[in-house]
Coordinates of C-alpha atoms and ligand atoms in Angstrom, one line a residue:
X65 CA 0.0 0.0 0.0
X66 CA 1.3 3.4 -1.0
X67 CA 0.2 6.2 1.4
X68 CA 0.3 9.5 -0.3
X69 CA -1.0 13.1 -0.3
X70 CA 0.8 13.9 2.9
X71 CA 1.5 17.6 3.3
X72 CA 4.4 17.0 5.7
X73 CA 5.9 13.6 6.4
X74 CA 7.7 13.9 9.7
X75 CA 10.1 10.9 9.5
X76 CA 12.2 11.5 12.6
X77 CA 14.8 9.4 10.8
X78 CA 17.9 8.5 12.8
X79 CA 18.9 7.8 16.4
X80 CA 17.1 9.0 19.6
X81 CA 17.8 12.7 20.0
X82 CA 20.0 14.0 22.8
X83 CA 20.2 17.6 24.2
X84 CA 20.3 20.2 21.4
X85 CA 19.6 17.5 18.8
X86 CA 16.0 17.2 20.0
X87 CA 13.5 18.3 17.5
X88 CA 15.1 17.1 14.2
X89 CA 11.9 16.0 12.5
X90 CA 13.5 15.3 9.0
X91 CA 10.4 16.5 7.2
X92 CA 9.6 15.5 3.7
X93 CA 7.2 17.9 2.1
X94 CA 4.5 16.2 0.0
X95 CA 5.7 12.9 1.2
X96 CA 4.6 9.3 0.6
X97 CA 5.4 6.0 2.2
X98 CA 5.2 2.4 0.9
X99 CA 4.0 -0.1 3.4
X100 CA 4.4 -3.9 2.9
X101 CA 2.8 -6.1 5.5
X102 CA 3.6 -4.6 8.9
X103 CA 6.6 -2.7 7.8
X104 CA 7.6 0.6 6.1
X105 CA 9.4 -0.4 2.9
X106 CA 10.2 2.9 1.1
X107 CA 9.9 6.5 2.4
X108 CA 10.2 9.5 0.0
X109 CA 8.3 12.2 -1.9
X110 CA 4.9 11.5 -3.5
X111 CA 6.4 12.3 -6.9
X112 CA 9.1 9.7 -6.5
X113 CA 7.0 6.9 -5.1
X114 CA 3.9 7.3 -7.3
X115 CA 6.2 7.1 -10.4
X116 CA 8.2 4.2 -9.0
X117 CA 5.1 2.1 -7.9
X118 CA 2.4 2.8 -10.4
X119 CA 0.5 -0.5 -9.7
X120 CA 0.6 -0.3 -5.9
X121 CA -2.8 0.1 -4.1
X122 CA -3.0 3.7 -2.9
X123 CA -4.3 5.3 0.2
X124 CA -5.0 9.0 -0.2
X125 CA -4.3 10.7 3.1
X126 CA -6.2 13.8 2.2
X127 CA -3.3 16.3 2.5
X128 CA -2.8 15.9 6.2
X129 CA 0.6 16.0 8.0
X130 CA 1.9 12.5 9.0
X131 CA 4.2 11.5 11.8
X132 CA 5.2 8.3 13.7
X133 CA 2.5 7.0 16.0
X134 CA 2.8 8.4 19.5
X135 CA 4.6 6.2 22.0
X136 CA 3.4 6.7 25.5
X137 CA 6.3 5.4 27.7
X138 CA 4.7 5.8 31.2
X139 CA 1.1 4.8 31.9
X140 CA -0.7 3.2 34.8
X141 CA -3.3 1.9 32.4
X142 CA -4.8 -0.9 34.4
X143 CA -7.0 -0.1 37.3
X144 CA -10.6 -0.4 38.5
X145 CA -12.9 2.4 39.6
X146 CA -12.1 6.1 39.9
X147 CA -11.1 8.8 42.5
X148 CA -13.4 11.7 41.6
X149 CA -14.2 12.2 45.3
X150 CA -10.5 12.6 46.1
X151 CA -10.1 15.1 43.3
X152 CA -12.7 17.2 45.1
X153 CA -10.9 16.8 48.4
X154 CA -7.7 18.1 46.8
X155 CA -9.5 21.1 45.5
X156 CA -10.6 21.7 49.1
X157 CA -6.9 21.7 50.2
X158 CA -5.8 18.1 51.1
X159 CA -2.6 17.2 49.4
X160 CA -1.9 14.0 47.4
X161 CA 0.6 12.6 49.9
X162 CA -1.8 13.4 52.9
X163 CA -4.6 11.5 51.2
X164 CA -2.1 8.6 50.6
X165 CA -0.9 8.6 54.2
X166 CA -4.5 8.4 55.4
X167 CA -5.0 5.2 53.4
X168 CA -6.6 6.8 50.3
X169 CA -4.9 7.6 47.0
X170 CA -3.1 4.7 45.4
X171 CA -4.4 2.5 48.3
X172 CA -8.0 3.3 47.5
X173 CA -7.5 2.2 43.9
X174 CA -5.7 -0.9 45.2
X175 CA -8.9 -1.9 47.1
X176 CA -11.0 -1.5 44.0
X177 CA -8.5 -3.3 41.8
X178 CA -8.0 -6.2 44.1
X179 CA -11.8 -6.7 44.1
X180 CA -12.1 -6.7 40.3
X181 CA -12.2 -9.8 38.2
X182 CA -9.9 -10.3 35.2
X183 CA -12.7 -9.6 32.8
X184 CA -13.7 -6.5 34.6
X185 CA -10.2 -5.2 34.7
X186 CA -9.7 -5.8 31.0
X187 CA -13.0 -4.2 30.1
X188 CA -12.3 -1.0 32.0
X189 CA -8.8 -0.8 30.6
X190 CA -9.8 -1.6 27.1
X191 CA -12.0 1.5 27.0
X192 CA -9.0 3.7 27.9
X193 CA -6.8 1.9 25.3
X194 CA -9.4 2.6 22.6
X195 CA -9.4 6.3 23.5
X196 CA -5.6 6.4 23.5
X197 CA -5.5 4.7 20.1
X198 CA -8.0 7.1 18.6
X199 CA -5.8 10.0 19.9
X200 CA -2.8 8.5 18.0
X201 CA -0.9 6.4 20.6
X202 CA 0.2 3.2 18.8
X203 CA 2.4 1.8 21.6
X204 CA 2.1 2.4 25.3
X205 CA 4.1 1.2 28.3
X206 CA 1.7 -0.1 30.9
X207 CA 2.3 -0.7 34.6
X208 CA 0.7 -3.0 37.1
X209 CA 0.8 -1.5 40.6
X210 CA -2.7 -1.6 42.1
X211 CA -2.4 -5.0 43.7
X212 CA 0.6 -4.7 46.0
X213 CA 0.4 -8.5 46.6
X214 CA 1.7 -11.1 44.3
X215 CA -1.5 -12.7 43.0
X216 CA -3.2 -9.4 42.2
X217 CA -0.1 -7.9 40.6
X218 CA 0.3 -11.0 38.4
X219 CA -3.4 -10.9 37.5
X220 CA -2.9 -7.3 36.2
X221 CA 0.1 -8.5 34.3
X222 CA -1.9 -11.3 32.7
X223 CA -4.6 -8.8 31.8
X224 CA -2.0 -6.5 30.2
X225 CA -0.5 -9.4 28.1
X226 CA -4.0 -10.4 27.0
X227 CA -4.9 -6.8 26.0
X228 CA -1.7 -6.5 24.2
X229 CA -2.6 -9.6 22.2
X230 CA -6.0 -8.1 21.3
X231 CA -4.4 -4.9 19.8
X232 CA -4.4 -2.7 17.9
X233 CA -2.7 -0.6 20.7
X234 CA 0.6 -2.4 21.5
X235 CA 1.7 -2.6 25.2
X236 CA 5.1 -2.7 26.8
X237 CA 4.5 -4.2 30.3
X238 CA 6.0 -3.0 33.6
X239 CA 5.8 -4.6 37.0
X240 CA 5.1 -2.0 39.7
X241 CA 4.6 -4.1 42.8
X242 CA 6.6 -1.3 44.5
X243 CA 4.0 1.4 43.8
X244 CA 3.2 1.9 47.5
X245 CA 3.7 0.1 50.8
X246 CA 1.1 -2.6 50.8
X247 CA -1.6 -1.9 53.5
X248 CA -0.7 -5.2 55.3
X249 CA 2.8 -3.8 55.9
X250 CA 1.7 -0.3 56.8
X251 CA 3.9 -0.2 59.9
X252 CA 6.7 -2.3 58.4
X253 CA 7.8 -0.7 55.1
X254 CA 11.1 -2.7 55.2
X255 CA 9.1 -5.9 55.6
X256 CA 7.3 -5.1 52.3
X257 CA 10.6 -4.1 50.6
X258 CA 12.0 -7.4 51.7
X259 CA 9.0 -9.3 50.4
X260 CA 9.4 -7.7 47.0
X261 CA 13.1 -8.6 46.8
X262 CA 12.9 -12.1 48.2
X263 CA 9.5 -13.3 47.0
X264 CA 7.5 -11.1 44.7
X265 CA 10.2 -10.5 42.1
X266 CA 11.4 -14.1 41.9
X267 CA 7.7 -15.1 41.6
X268 CA 7.3 -12.6 38.8
X269 CA 10.4 -14.1 37.0
X270 CA 9.1 -17.7 37.3
X271 CA 5.6 -16.6 36.3
X272 CA 7.0 -14.9 33.2
X273 CA 9.0 -18.0 32.3
X274 CA 5.8 -20.0 32.5
X275 CA 3.3 -17.6 30.9
X276 CA 5.2 -15.4 28.6
X277 CA 8.3 -17.4 27.7
X278 CA 10.1 -15.9 24.7
X279 CA 8.8 -12.4 25.3
X280 CA 11.3 -9.9 26.5
X281 CA 11.2 -9.5 30.3
X282 CA 9.0 -6.6 31.6
X283 CA 10.4 -3.5 33.2
X284 CA 10.4 -3.3 37.0
X285 CA 9.6 0.1 38.4
X286 CA 9.4 1.7 41.9
X287 CA 7.8 4.8 43.3
X288 CA 10.9 6.4 45.1
X289 CA 9.1 9.1 47.2
X290 CA 8.4 10.3 50.7
X291 CA 5.5 8.1 51.9
X292 CA 6.3 5.3 49.4
X293 CA 9.9 3.9 49.0
X294 CA 13.1 5.5 50.3
X295 CA 16.2 5.7 48.2
X296 CA 17.7 2.8 50.1
X297 CA 14.6 0.7 49.7
X298 CA 14.5 1.6 46.0
X299 CA 18.1 0.5 45.6
X300 CA 17.3 -2.8 47.2
X301 CA 14.3 -3.5 45.0
X302 CA 15.9 -2.3 41.7
X303 CA 19.1 -4.2 42.4
X304 CA 17.2 -7.4 43.1
X305 CA 15.2 -6.9 39.9
X306 CA 18.4 -6.3 37.9
X307 CA 20.0 -9.5 39.3
X308 CA 16.9 -11.4 38.0
X309 CA 17.5 -9.9 34.6
X310 CA 14.7 -7.3 34.5
X311 CA 15.2 -3.9 32.8
X312 CA 14.5 -1.0 35.2
X313 CA 12.5 2.2 35.5
X314 CA 11.9 4.5 38.4
X315 CA 9.4 7.2 39.6
X316 CA 11.7 9.9 41.0
X317 CA 11.3 13.5 42.3
X318 CA 7.6 13.8 41.8
X319 CA 7.1 15.6 45.2
X320 CA 10.5 15.4 47.0
X321 CA 14.1 15.0 45.8
X322 CA 15.4 11.7 47.2
X323 CA 18.1 11.0 44.7
X324 CA 16.2 8.5 42.6
X325 CA 17.3 9.9 39.3
X326 CA 20.9 9.5 40.1
X327 CA 20.2 5.9 41.2
X328 CA 18.5 5.2 37.9
X329 CA 21.6 6.5 36.0
X330 CA 23.9 4.4 38.2
X331 CA 21.9 1.2 37.8
X332 CA 21.5 1.7 34.0
X333 CA 17.7 2.1 34.1
X334 CA 15.9 2.6 30.8
X335 CA 14.2 5.7 32.2
X336 CA 13.7 7.9 35.2
X337 CA 10.3 9.5 35.3
X338 CA 8.5 12.5 36.7
X339 CA 11.6 14.5 37.6
X340 CA 10.0 17.6 38.9
X341 CA 12.1 18.3 42.1
X342 CA 15.3 17.1 40.3
X343 CA 18.6 18.6 41.4
X344 CA 21.4 19.9 39.2
X345 CA 23.5 16.9 40.4
X346 CA 20.8 14.4 39.3
X347 CA 20.4 16.2 36.0
X348 CA 24.1 15.8 35.3
X349 CA 24.1 12.2 36.3
X350 CA 21.2 11.5 34.0
X351 CA 22.7 13.4 31.1
X352 CA 25.9 11.3 31.4
X353 CA 23.9 8.1 31.1
X354 CA 21.7 6.4 28.6
X355 CA 18.7 6.6 31.0
X356 CA 15.9 8.6 29.4
X357 CA 14.4 11.4 31.4
X358 CA 10.6 11.1 31.0
X359 CA 8.6 14.2 31.8
X360 CA 4.9 13.8 32.6
X361 CA 3.3 17.3 32.4
X362 CA -0.2 16.0 32.9
X363 CA 0.7 15.2 36.5
X364 CA 1.5 18.7 37.8
X365 CA -1.3 20.0 35.7
X366 CA -3.7 17.4 37.2
X367 CA -2.5 18.3 40.7
X368 CA -2.7 22.0 39.8
X369 CA 0.9 22.4 40.8
X370 CA 3.0 25.2 39.5
X371 CA 6.3 23.3 39.1
X372 CA 7.1 21.1 36.0
X373 CA 10.1 19.1 34.9
X374 CA 13.1 21.3 34.2
X375 CA 13.2 20.1 30.6
X376 CA 15.4 22.9 29.3
X377 CA 18.1 22.2 31.9
X378 CA 18.0 18.5 31.0
X379 CA 18.5 19.4 27.4
X380 CA 21.2 21.9 28.2
X381 CA 23.1 19.1 30.0
X382 CA 22.7 16.9 26.9
X383 CA 20.1 14.6 28.4
X384 CA 17.7 12.4 26.5
X385 CA 14.2 13.7 27.1
X386 CA 10.8 11.9 26.4
X387 CA 7.2 12.7 27.2
X388 CA 4.4 10.5 28.5
X389 CA 0.9 10.8 29.8
X390 CA 1.2 9.0 33.2
X391 CA -2.5 8.2 32.7
X392 CA -3.7 7.0 36.2
X393 CA -6.8 7.5 38.3
X394 CA -5.2 9.8 40.9
X395 CA -3.2 12.5 39.3
X396 CA -3.7 12.4 35.5
X397 CA -6.6 10.7 33.8
X398 CA -5.6 11.7 30.3
X399 CA -5.5 9.4 27.3
X400 CA -4.1 12.0 24.8
X401 CA -0.5 12.5 23.9
X402 CA -1.7 15.5 22.0
X403 CA -2.6 17.2 25.2
X404 CA 0.8 16.2 26.7
X405 CA 2.5 17.9 23.8
X406 CA 0.3 21.0 24.3
X407 CA 1.3 21.2 28.0
X408 CA 5.0 20.5 27.3
X409 CA 5.2 23.4 24.9
X410 CA 3.7 25.8 27.5
X411 CA 5.2 24.6 30.8
X412 CA 8.4 22.7 29.8
X413 CA 9.1 25.4 27.2
X414 CA 9.7 22.9 24.4
X415 CA 9.2 23.8 20.8
X416 CA 6.5 21.9 18.9
X417 CA 9.3 20.0 17.1
X418 CA 11.0 19.0 20.3
X419 CA 7.7 17.9 21.9
X420 CA 6.9 15.7 18.9
X421 CA 10.4 14.1 18.9
X422 CA 10.0 13.5 22.7
X423 CA 6.6 11.9 22.2
X424 CA 7.7 9.5 19.4
X425 CA 11.4 8.5 18.8
X426 CA 12.7 9.4 22.3
X427 CA 9.6 7.9 23.9
X428 CA 10.4 4.6 22.0
X429 CA 13.9 4.8 23.5
X430 CA 12.4 5.1 27.0
X431 CA 10.9 1.7 26.5
X432 CA 13.9 0.2 24.7
X433 CA 12.1 -0.1 21.4
X434 CA 13.6 2.7 19.3
X435 CA 15.2 0.1 16.9
X436 CA 11.6 -1.0 15.9
X437 CA 9.2 2.0 16.4
X438 CA 9.3 5.8 16.9
X439 CA 10.3 6.9 13.4
X440 CA 9.1 6.4 9.8
X441 CA 12.1 4.6 8.1
X442 CA 12.4 1.7 5.8
X443 CA 12.5 -1.5 7.9
X444 CA 10.6 -0.1 10.9
X445 CA 7.2 -1.2 12.0
X446 CA 4.5 0.6 10.0
X447 CA 2.9 2.7 12.8
X448 CA 2.0 6.3 11.8
X449 CA -0.7 8.9 12.2
X450 CA -2.2 11.3 9.8
X451 CA -3.6 14.6 11.1
X452 CA -6.7 16.4 9.9
X453 CA -4.4 19.5 9.5
X454 CA -1.5 20.1 7.1
X455 CA 0.9 21.6 9.7
X456 CA 2.1 19.5 12.6
X457 CA 2.5 22.5 14.8
X458 CA -1.3 22.6 15.3
X459 CA -0.6 19.6 17.7
X460 CA 1.0 22.0 20.1
X461 CA -1.0 25.1 19.3
X462 CA -4.5 23.6 19.8
X463 CA -5.6 21.5 22.7
X464 CA -8.5 19.6 24.1
X465 CA -9.6 18.0 20.9
X466 CA -8.3 15.3 18.6
X467 CA -6.5 16.2 15.4
X468 CA -5.8 12.6 14.4
X469 CA -7.7 11.4 11.4
X470 CA -6.1 8.1 10.5
X471 CA -4.0 5.8 12.7
X472 CA -1.9 3.2 10.8
X473 CA -0.9 0.3 13.1
X474 CA 1.3 -2.5 11.8
X475 CA 0.3 -1.4 8.3
X476 CA -3.4 -1.5 8.9
X477 CA -5.4 1.8 8.5
X478 CA -7.9 2.8 11.2
X479 CA -10.0 6.0 10.5
X480 CA -11.6 8.1 13.2
X481 CA -15.2 9.0 12.7
X482 CA -15.7 12.7 11.9
Ligands
NIG670 O1 2.8 8.5 38.5 N1 3.2 8.6 41.6 C1 2.8 7.5 41.6 N2 2.0 7.0 40.7 C2 1.2 7.7 39.9 C3 -0.1 8.1 40.6 C4 -0.9 6.9 40.9 C5 -2.1 7.1 41.6 O2 -2.3 8.2 42.3 O3 -3.0 6.2 41.5 C6 1.9 8.9 39.2 O4 1.6 10.0 39.4
FE671 FE1 3.5 7.2 37.3

């Protein structure tokens, strides 16, 4: 299939983009792309490709701009219920960490999620996945983390693997048994840390070998934060995970600076995420590593906080920056990477081009998949989106709607209703 009539084809060709490199979109005006099966085969101008492949079935993209499908590298996609009542409490002055310390917050979603059946969890999550896909996300990382006990965490993992199998949205799973201290260990956080290291992670490894043999191992993540896991506990859990072969991620500096970003760099984590209260020392450590800094602007926005990720400093230090939604029931119920881009341009001071690169190619790097997705290049998986507008900058400029008209996933075209 030859996709043509693309006003701008943002290829993002090349390697993930560090520091001042961020924002190299490699745009082909009046572009076209030849897709064979699930793969991009040739990328060029419409003139070249229409002449070279006269008999190829054609797909007229209607003059919209095209770019790689969004990759959302940080989501808490799977949960049951909602926390609308807590949102109201926060508006009245309670803080997120106060609500968590009182047994609400993450722990309230843990109660709802533990009580849900596999089918119910899948059903509630599928609705969100469909919304993300319509908004142009073609691959999303997805964390467990609302079980905080082995059986429930593994049930969430099973649901994620089954949902990934259903498609079309592709999932990169992450185990977040270390999302909060389990309620059963309320007064013994070291006890829960120990349980994670000695039992839950080894159980995850053997479960994976039995249920998902042959698939790459999932990421293991931890919430390194006041009221969740200390730096020392985070080191314990992530080191144990690394010994078992798991690639790593960390939630760091969302509310307090505990040093989690430097720990991520030291342990060779794929990414360090949130990074709001990140110090200059942490930024330097990240920039000297291959750990991707993932900014989640929906989270401060969702919490109505003034401070966002110091993205410009991360880029000035030559760091690798990506963007994600952090979709979750507490701080940021947002399915749209378009909205993430709109926020990033306003509050992280990224240019539209930088935000697009951070939401595609660099986001793919944050989940270790930039060799396969994140750009439109011969040999890569045929995931792209076509906008209803002819200039990609509308993505950053407008907000609150959906500018995606067609989503191409593994070579198959899905068109949004008008
Ligand atoms: O990334 N910070 C920890 N985890 C989520 C919030 C999860 C929740 O509140 O349910 C986050 O913001
Ligand atoms: Fe998160």
